């Protein structure tokens, strides 16, 4: 029987020009390159310049993804933008992107699931496409976390960076089995609000009328991360019948090298299949997965037909996985 698959037809990313190295951070707070590299694997991150908003990064990533897809902006009838650092409280940053791209049809909205945002956005767009509610979607992860960091808190300001990445998904008819053919094979989303105060921003329009700063119990996040990541990946393996050996690439949320290494090891994923960009990008929250995908597509690692496993875990807590045949 024929049904609809959401197929990735374009991929693009954008990083702000300004780079902030660990050595530069060590001049701002009491930290060192050694400490940051040892605990996180991060060496540098990109920082948006004054006047450069989340939507500006998102538009550049979206344009690159459309170019890669050889599509015009007018072909898009859905924009799902994952961010925790919108330009404004409202309207959605997605409508600023829609306007900048000259799109007037379809729907555009933001989705907020912190570092898991891109996985939640992909799963959401996939449901729209498979139900027939949309035909071509731009799925974007874009962040300016530098704007919500407390630059005096060495426990958090060394971890994050700014950037954006985007995929173009197209609804295409599919015949055949669950794991044959291109497109999103399965997605699994989870949340547990009992952990909401372990990683949060201490402001908001309804509570403090301010934007606030990111606060985190780093050890608590670390403690839960590997188990949660493993659970949703096992869900993806069970749903598809695939296993660590049958995937071609593992593209995890780029929070921390130690979390990525521990998750890959627990799942027995060959380290040679792990795409790692945290060293150069830092943790760009909802942007980290499409940024990493763009790097691995650009350098020729991810090719058409490859099975790519994506996962993320973040504030809420939220966590999820997506398995896609590229
Ligand atoms: N430079 C130097 N020393 C530091 C720094 C720093 N940047 N930050 C903290 N320290 C100090 C602490 O003050 C503490 O000193 P003390 O022993 O004198 O009190 C010491 O280092 C140990 O601090 P911990 O917080 O216990 O350090 P830990 O080994 O847990 O590493 C880290 C901290 C890197 C944040 C770790 O907990 C971690 O990776 N957690 C996961 C957090 C994460 O990745 N969050 C991203 C968002 S969620 C997500 O995306 C999955």
Short mmCIF file of C-alpha atoms in Angstrom, two decimals, residues 4-320:
data_model
loop_
_atom_site.label_atom_id
_atom_site.label_comp_id
_atom_site.label_asym_id
_atom_site.label_seq_id
_atom_site.Cartn_x
_atom_site.Cartn_y
_atom_site.Cartn_z
CA UNK A 4 3.38 9.39 2.48
CA UNK A 5 6.94 9.78 3.72
CA UNK A 6 8.65 13.02 4.78
CA UNK A 7 11.85 13.01 2.73
CA UNK A 8 14.83 15.29 3.45
CA UNK A 9 15.51 17.14 0.19
CA UNK A 10 17.66 20.01 1.47
CA UNK A 11 20.00 20.88 4.32
CA UNK A 12 21.67 24.16 5.28
CA UNK A 13 23.21 26.01 8.21
CA UNK A 14 24.59 29.33 9.30
CA UNK A 15 27.05 30.36 12.01
CA UNK A 16 27.63 33.97 13.05
CA UNK A 17 31.07 35.27 12.06
CA UNK A 18 32.32 36.16 15.53
CA UNK A 19 34.19 33.30 17.27
CA UNK A 20 34.74 33.18 21.03
CA UNK A 21 37.57 30.87 22.09
CA UNK A 22 38.14 29.28 25.48
CA UNK A 23 41.21 31.47 25.92
CA UNK A 24 39.07 34.58 25.42
CA UNK A 25 36.53 33.25 27.94
CA UNK A 26 39.34 32.73 30.46
CA UNK A 27 39.90 36.51 30.33
CA UNK A 28 36.25 37.09 31.24
CA UNK A 29 35.62 34.51 34.01
CA UNK A 30 37.72 32.26 36.25
CA UNK A 31 38.10 29.30 33.88
CA UNK A 32 40.69 27.72 31.58
CA UNK A 33 40.91 26.10 28.17
CA UNK A 34 41.97 22.85 29.91
CA UNK A 35 38.95 22.77 32.23
CA UNK A 36 36.46 23.47 29.43
CA UNK A 37 38.00 20.97 26.98
CA UNK A 38 38.30 18.23 29.61
CA UNK A 39 34.74 18.56 30.94
CA UNK A 40 32.91 19.38 27.70
CA UNK A 41 35.10 18.95 24.59
CA UNK A 42 34.30 22.55 23.58
CA UNK A 43 37.13 24.71 22.20
CA UNK A 44 35.21 27.61 20.66
CA UNK A 45 31.70 28.82 19.87
CA UNK A 46 30.15 31.43 17.55
CA UNK A 47 28.41 34.50 18.97
CA UNK A 48 25.81 36.61 17.16
CA UNK A 49 26.83 40.23 16.74
CA UNK A 50 24.85 43.17 18.09
CA UNK A 51 21.70 43.54 15.98
CA UNK A 52 21.92 39.98 14.65
CA UNK A 53 18.75 38.19 15.79
CA UNK A 54 17.68 34.55 15.88
CA UNK A 55 15.50 35.19 12.80
CA UNK A 56 18.50 36.54 10.86
CA UNK A 57 20.46 33.34 11.53
CA UNK A 58 17.37 31.24 10.70
CA UNK A 59 16.80 33.01 7.36
CA UNK A 60 20.41 32.35 6.27
CA UNK A 61 20.14 28.67 7.23
CA UNK A 62 16.75 28.39 5.48
CA UNK A 63 18.12 30.01 2.30
CA UNK A 64 21.03 27.54 2.28
CA UNK A 65 18.63 24.60 2.75
CA UNK A 66 16.33 25.84 -0.05
CA UNK A 67 19.33 26.23 -2.36
CA UNK A 68 20.46 22.70 -1.53
CA UNK A 69 16.91 21.46 -2.27
CA UNK A 70 16.86 23.48 -5.53
CA UNK A 71 13.53 24.88 -4.41
CA UNK A 72 12.06 28.37 -4.32
CA UNK A 73 10.74 29.80 -1.05
CA UNK A 74 7.30 29.83 -2.67
CA UNK A 75 7.33 26.01 -2.70
CA UNK A 76 7.17 25.95 1.12
CA UNK A 77 3.79 25.70 2.86
CA UNK A 78 4.94 25.01 6.42
CA UNK A 79 7.66 26.50 8.63
CA UNK A 80 8.33 24.97 12.04
CA UNK A 81 11.05 26.87 13.88
CA UNK A 82 12.50 25.45 17.09
CA UNK A 83 13.95 28.06 19.42
CA UNK A 84 14.12 29.09 23.07
CA UNK A 85 15.58 32.48 22.13
CA UNK A 86 12.93 34.11 19.90
CA UNK A 87 13.39 37.65 18.57
CA UNK A 88 10.32 38.76 20.54
CA UNK A 89 7.92 37.17 23.01
CA UNK A 90 5.51 37.31 20.09
CA UNK A 91 4.92 37.06 17.16
CA UNK A 92 6.68 33.80 16.45
CA UNK A 93 10.18 34.08 15.01
CA UNK A 94 8.90 31.72 12.30
CA UNK A 95 6.68 34.45 10.86
CA UNK A 96 9.67 36.84 10.69
CA UNK A 97 11.49 34.14 8.72
CA UNK A 98 8.43 33.52 6.55
CA UNK A 99 8.21 37.25 5.78
CA UNK A 100 11.95 37.60 5.06
CA UNK A 101 11.71 34.68 2.61
CA UNK A 102 8.71 36.32 0.90
CA UNK A 103 6.33 33.46 1.70
CA UNK A 104 2.67 34.38 2.18
CA UNK A 105 0.99 30.97 1.96
CA UNK A 106 0.80 28.14 4.47
CA UNK A 107 1.55 28.26 8.19
CA UNK A 108 4.60 29.25 10.24
CA UNK A 109 5.00 28.75 13.96
CA UNK A 110 7.62 28.37 16.70
CA UNK A 111 8.11 25.31 18.83
CA UNK A 112 9.87 25.34 22.18
CA UNK A 113 11.45 22.22 23.62
CA UNK A 114 14.86 23.74 24.46
CA UNK A 115 17.74 21.50 23.30
CA UNK A 116 15.29 18.86 22.03
CA UNK A 117 13.51 21.49 19.95
CA UNK A 118 14.77 20.33 16.56
CA UNK A 119 13.73 16.71 17.21
CA UNK A 120 10.26 17.92 18.34
CA UNK A 121 10.03 20.19 15.26
CA UNK A 122 11.02 17.39 12.86
CA UNK A 123 8.45 15.02 14.39
CA UNK A 124 5.77 17.75 14.20
CA UNK A 125 6.48 18.62 10.57
CA UNK A 126 6.57 14.90 9.72
CA UNK A 127 3.05 14.51 11.11
CA UNK A 128 1.79 17.49 9.08
CA UNK A 129 3.29 16.06 5.90
CA UNK A 130 2.14 12.48 6.45
CA UNK A 131 -1.42 13.65 7.23
CA UNK A 132 -1.56 15.66 3.99
CA UNK A 133 -1.89 18.99 5.86
CA UNK A 134 1.28 20.33 4.18
CA UNK A 135 3.51 19.31 1.27
CA UNK A 136 6.87 20.99 1.79
CA UNK A 137 8.22 22.09 5.14
CA UNK A 138 11.16 24.12 6.35
CA UNK A 139 12.22 22.76 9.72
CA UNK A 140 14.60 25.16 11.44
CA UNK A 141 16.57 25.18 14.68
CA UNK A 142 17.90 28.66 15.48
CA UNK A 143 19.30 30.13 18.68
CA UNK A 144 21.06 33.13 20.19
CA UNK A 145 21.75 31.60 23.60
CA UNK A 146 24.48 34.23 24.13
CA UNK A 147 21.60 36.63 24.93
CA UNK A 148 20.29 34.56 27.89
CA UNK A 149 23.66 33.64 29.42
CA UNK A 150 24.87 35.08 32.69
CA UNK A 151 28.38 36.00 31.56
CA UNK A 152 29.52 36.00 35.21
CA UNK A 153 28.47 32.35 35.76
CA UNK A 154 31.42 30.22 34.67
CA UNK A 155 29.33 27.06 35.17
CA UNK A 156 27.07 27.92 32.22
CA UNK A 157 28.56 30.69 30.03
CA UNK A 158 31.34 28.42 28.72
CA UNK A 159 28.89 25.83 27.37
CA UNK A 160 26.71 27.56 24.79
CA UNK A 161 26.95 29.21 21.37
CA UNK A 162 24.75 30.73 18.64
CA UNK A 163 23.78 29.38 15.21
CA UNK A 164 21.04 27.97 13.00
CA UNK A 165 20.38 24.97 10.80
CA UNK A 166 17.49 23.92 8.57
CA UNK A 167 16.12 21.00 6.62
CA UNK A 168 13.60 21.01 3.78
CA UNK A 169 11.17 18.10 4.02
CA UNK A 170 8.96 17.04 1.13
CA UNK A 171 5.93 14.72 1.26
CA UNK A 172 6.62 11.91 -1.20
CA UNK A 173 4.64 8.74 -1.90
CA UNK A 174 6.27 5.62 -0.50
CA UNK A 175 5.65 1.99 -1.26
CA UNK A 176 7.35 -0.80 0.58
CA UNK A 177 8.35 -1.69 4.10
CA UNK A 178 9.00 0.41 7.17
CA UNK A 179 12.76 0.72 6.75
CA UNK A 180 12.96 0.77 2.96
CA UNK A 181 13.04 3.98 0.95
CA UNK A 182 14.01 7.49 1.93
CA UNK A 183 12.44 9.68 4.61
CA UNK A 184 11.69 9.81 8.32
CA UNK A 185 11.32 6.21 9.51
CA UNK A 186 10.28 6.82 13.11
CA UNK A 187 10.25 9.50 15.82
CA UNK A 188 9.88 9.31 19.60
CA UNK A 189 9.25 12.29 21.89
CA UNK A 190 9.26 12.44 25.71
CA UNK A 191 8.91 15.09 28.44
CA UNK A 192 8.96 15.01 32.22
CA UNK A 193 8.21 18.31 33.97
CA UNK A 194 9.35 17.00 37.35
CA UNK A 195 12.81 18.14 36.23
CA UNK A 196 11.80 21.61 35.06
CA UNK A 197 13.89 23.48 37.66
CA UNK A 198 17.15 21.65 36.85
CA UNK A 199 17.67 23.64 33.65
CA UNK A 200 15.60 26.78 33.18
CA UNK A 201 15.63 30.51 32.51
CA UNK A 202 14.86 32.60 35.60
CA UNK A 203 12.62 35.08 33.81
CA UNK A 204 9.65 35.29 31.48
CA UNK A 205 6.81 37.60 30.48
CA UNK A 206 4.25 36.04 32.82
CA UNK A 207 6.45 35.54 35.88
CA UNK A 208 9.02 38.34 36.07
CA UNK A 209 8.29 40.49 33.00
CA UNK A 210 11.98 40.08 32.13
CA UNK A 211 13.90 37.82 29.76
CA UNK A 212 16.01 36.21 32.51
CA UNK A 213 19.18 34.14 32.51
CA UNK A 214 19.86 30.46 31.99
CA UNK A 215 20.33 28.50 35.25
CA UNK A 216 21.44 24.90 35.41
CA UNK A 217 22.28 22.13 37.85
CA UNK A 218 24.95 20.69 35.55
CA UNK A 219 25.54 17.47 37.49
CA UNK A 220 21.81 16.70 37.63
CA UNK A 221 21.47 17.24 33.87
CA UNK A 222 24.48 15.02 33.26
CA UNK A 223 23.10 12.31 35.58
CA UNK A 224 19.84 11.98 33.64
CA UNK A 225 21.09 12.64 30.10
CA UNK A 226 22.63 9.31 29.11
CA UNK A 227 19.72 7.20 30.43
CA UNK A 228 17.06 9.34 28.73
CA UNK A 229 18.97 9.43 25.43
CA UNK A 230 19.44 5.66 25.51
CA UNK A 231 15.73 5.05 26.20
CA UNK A 232 14.48 6.94 23.12
CA UNK A 233 17.12 5.40 20.90
CA UNK A 234 16.09 1.94 22.02
CA UNK A 235 12.50 3.01 21.15
CA UNK A 236 13.72 3.91 17.64
CA UNK A 237 15.55 0.58 17.30
CA UNK A 238 12.47 -1.35 18.48
CA UNK A 239 10.13 0.53 16.12
CA UNK A 240 12.30 -0.10 13.05
CA UNK A 241 14.02 -3.38 13.85
CA UNK A 242 17.33 -1.61 13.16
CA UNK A 243 20.26 -1.71 15.58
CA UNK A 244 23.50 0.13 16.31
CA UNK A 245 25.29 -1.84 13.59
CA UNK A 246 22.68 -1.04 10.91
CA UNK A 247 22.79 2.75 11.25
CA UNK A 248 25.26 4.70 9.12
CA UNK A 249 25.53 7.90 11.18
CA UNK A 250 24.71 8.98 14.72
CA UNK A 251 24.08 12.74 14.92
CA UNK A 252 23.36 13.57 18.55
CA UNK A 253 22.50 16.93 20.11
CA UNK A 254 25.89 18.57 20.68
CA UNK A 255 25.81 19.45 24.37
CA UNK A 256 28.92 17.86 25.69
CA UNK A 257 31.49 15.38 24.35
CA UNK A 258 31.32 13.29 27.52
CA UNK A 259 27.53 12.83 27.21
CA UNK A 260 27.86 11.93 23.51
CA UNK A 261 30.72 9.45 24.13
CA UNK A 262 28.91 7.81 27.06
CA UNK A 263 25.64 7.47 25.08
CA UNK A 264 27.40 5.99 22.03
CA UNK A 265 29.33 3.58 24.22
CA UNK A 266 26.21 2.44 26.11
CA UNK A 267 24.42 1.81 22.79
CA UNK A 268 27.52 0.16 21.27
CA UNK A 269 27.57 2.65 18.40
CA UNK A 270 30.92 2.61 16.56
CA UNK A 271 32.74 5.90 17.46
CA UNK A 272 33.56 6.26 13.73
CA UNK A 273 29.82 6.76 13.04
CA UNK A 274 29.42 9.63 15.53
CA UNK A 275 29.20 13.14 14.07
CA UNK A 276 30.72 15.55 16.59
CA UNK A 277 30.75 19.35 16.16
CA UNK A 278 30.59 20.44 19.81
CA UNK A 279 34.32 21.27 19.72
CA UNK A 280 33.76 24.14 17.25
CA UNK A 281 30.10 25.08 17.85
CA UNK A 282 29.56 24.59 21.61
CA UNK A 283 25.99 23.77 22.61
CA UNK A 284 23.70 25.66 20.23
CA UNK A 285 20.56 24.07 21.71
CA UNK A 286 17.85 23.55 19.04
CA UNK A 287 20.34 24.46 16.28
CA UNK A 288 22.97 21.86 17.13
CA UNK A 289 21.58 18.86 15.22
CA UNK A 290 20.92 20.61 11.86
CA UNK A 291 24.29 22.38 12.19
CA UNK A 292 26.00 19.00 12.66
CA UNK A 293 23.98 17.47 9.81
CA UNK A 294 25.06 20.29 7.49
CA UNK A 295 28.73 19.70 8.35
CA UNK A 296 28.49 15.94 7.69
CA UNK A 297 26.54 16.42 4.44
CA UNK A 298 28.95 19.09 3.23
CA UNK A 299 32.07 16.99 3.92
CA UNK A 300 30.50 13.98 2.15
CA UNK A 301 29.98 11.69 5.15
CA UNK A 302 26.16 11.62 5.03
CA UNK A 303 24.98 10.43 1.61
CA UNK A 304 21.60 9.70 0.05
CA UNK A 305 20.21 6.40 1.35
CA UNK A 306 22.22 6.45 4.62
CA UNK A 307 20.36 5.67 7.84
CA UNK A 308 20.90 8.59 10.22
CA UNK A 309 19.97 8.45 13.90
CA UNK A 310 19.25 11.78 15.63
CA UNK A 311 18.68 12.35 19.34
CA UNK A 312 18.48 15.17 21.85
CA UNK A 313 17.84 15.83 25.51
CA UNK A 314 17.31 19.19 27.17
CA UNK A 315 15.43 21.50 29.55
CA UNK A 316 12.05 20.33 30.83
CA UNK A 317 13.35 17.69 30.71
CA UNK A 318 12.49 16.90 27.11
CA UNK A 319 14.12 14.21 25.03
CA UNK A 320 13.56 12.42 21.74
#
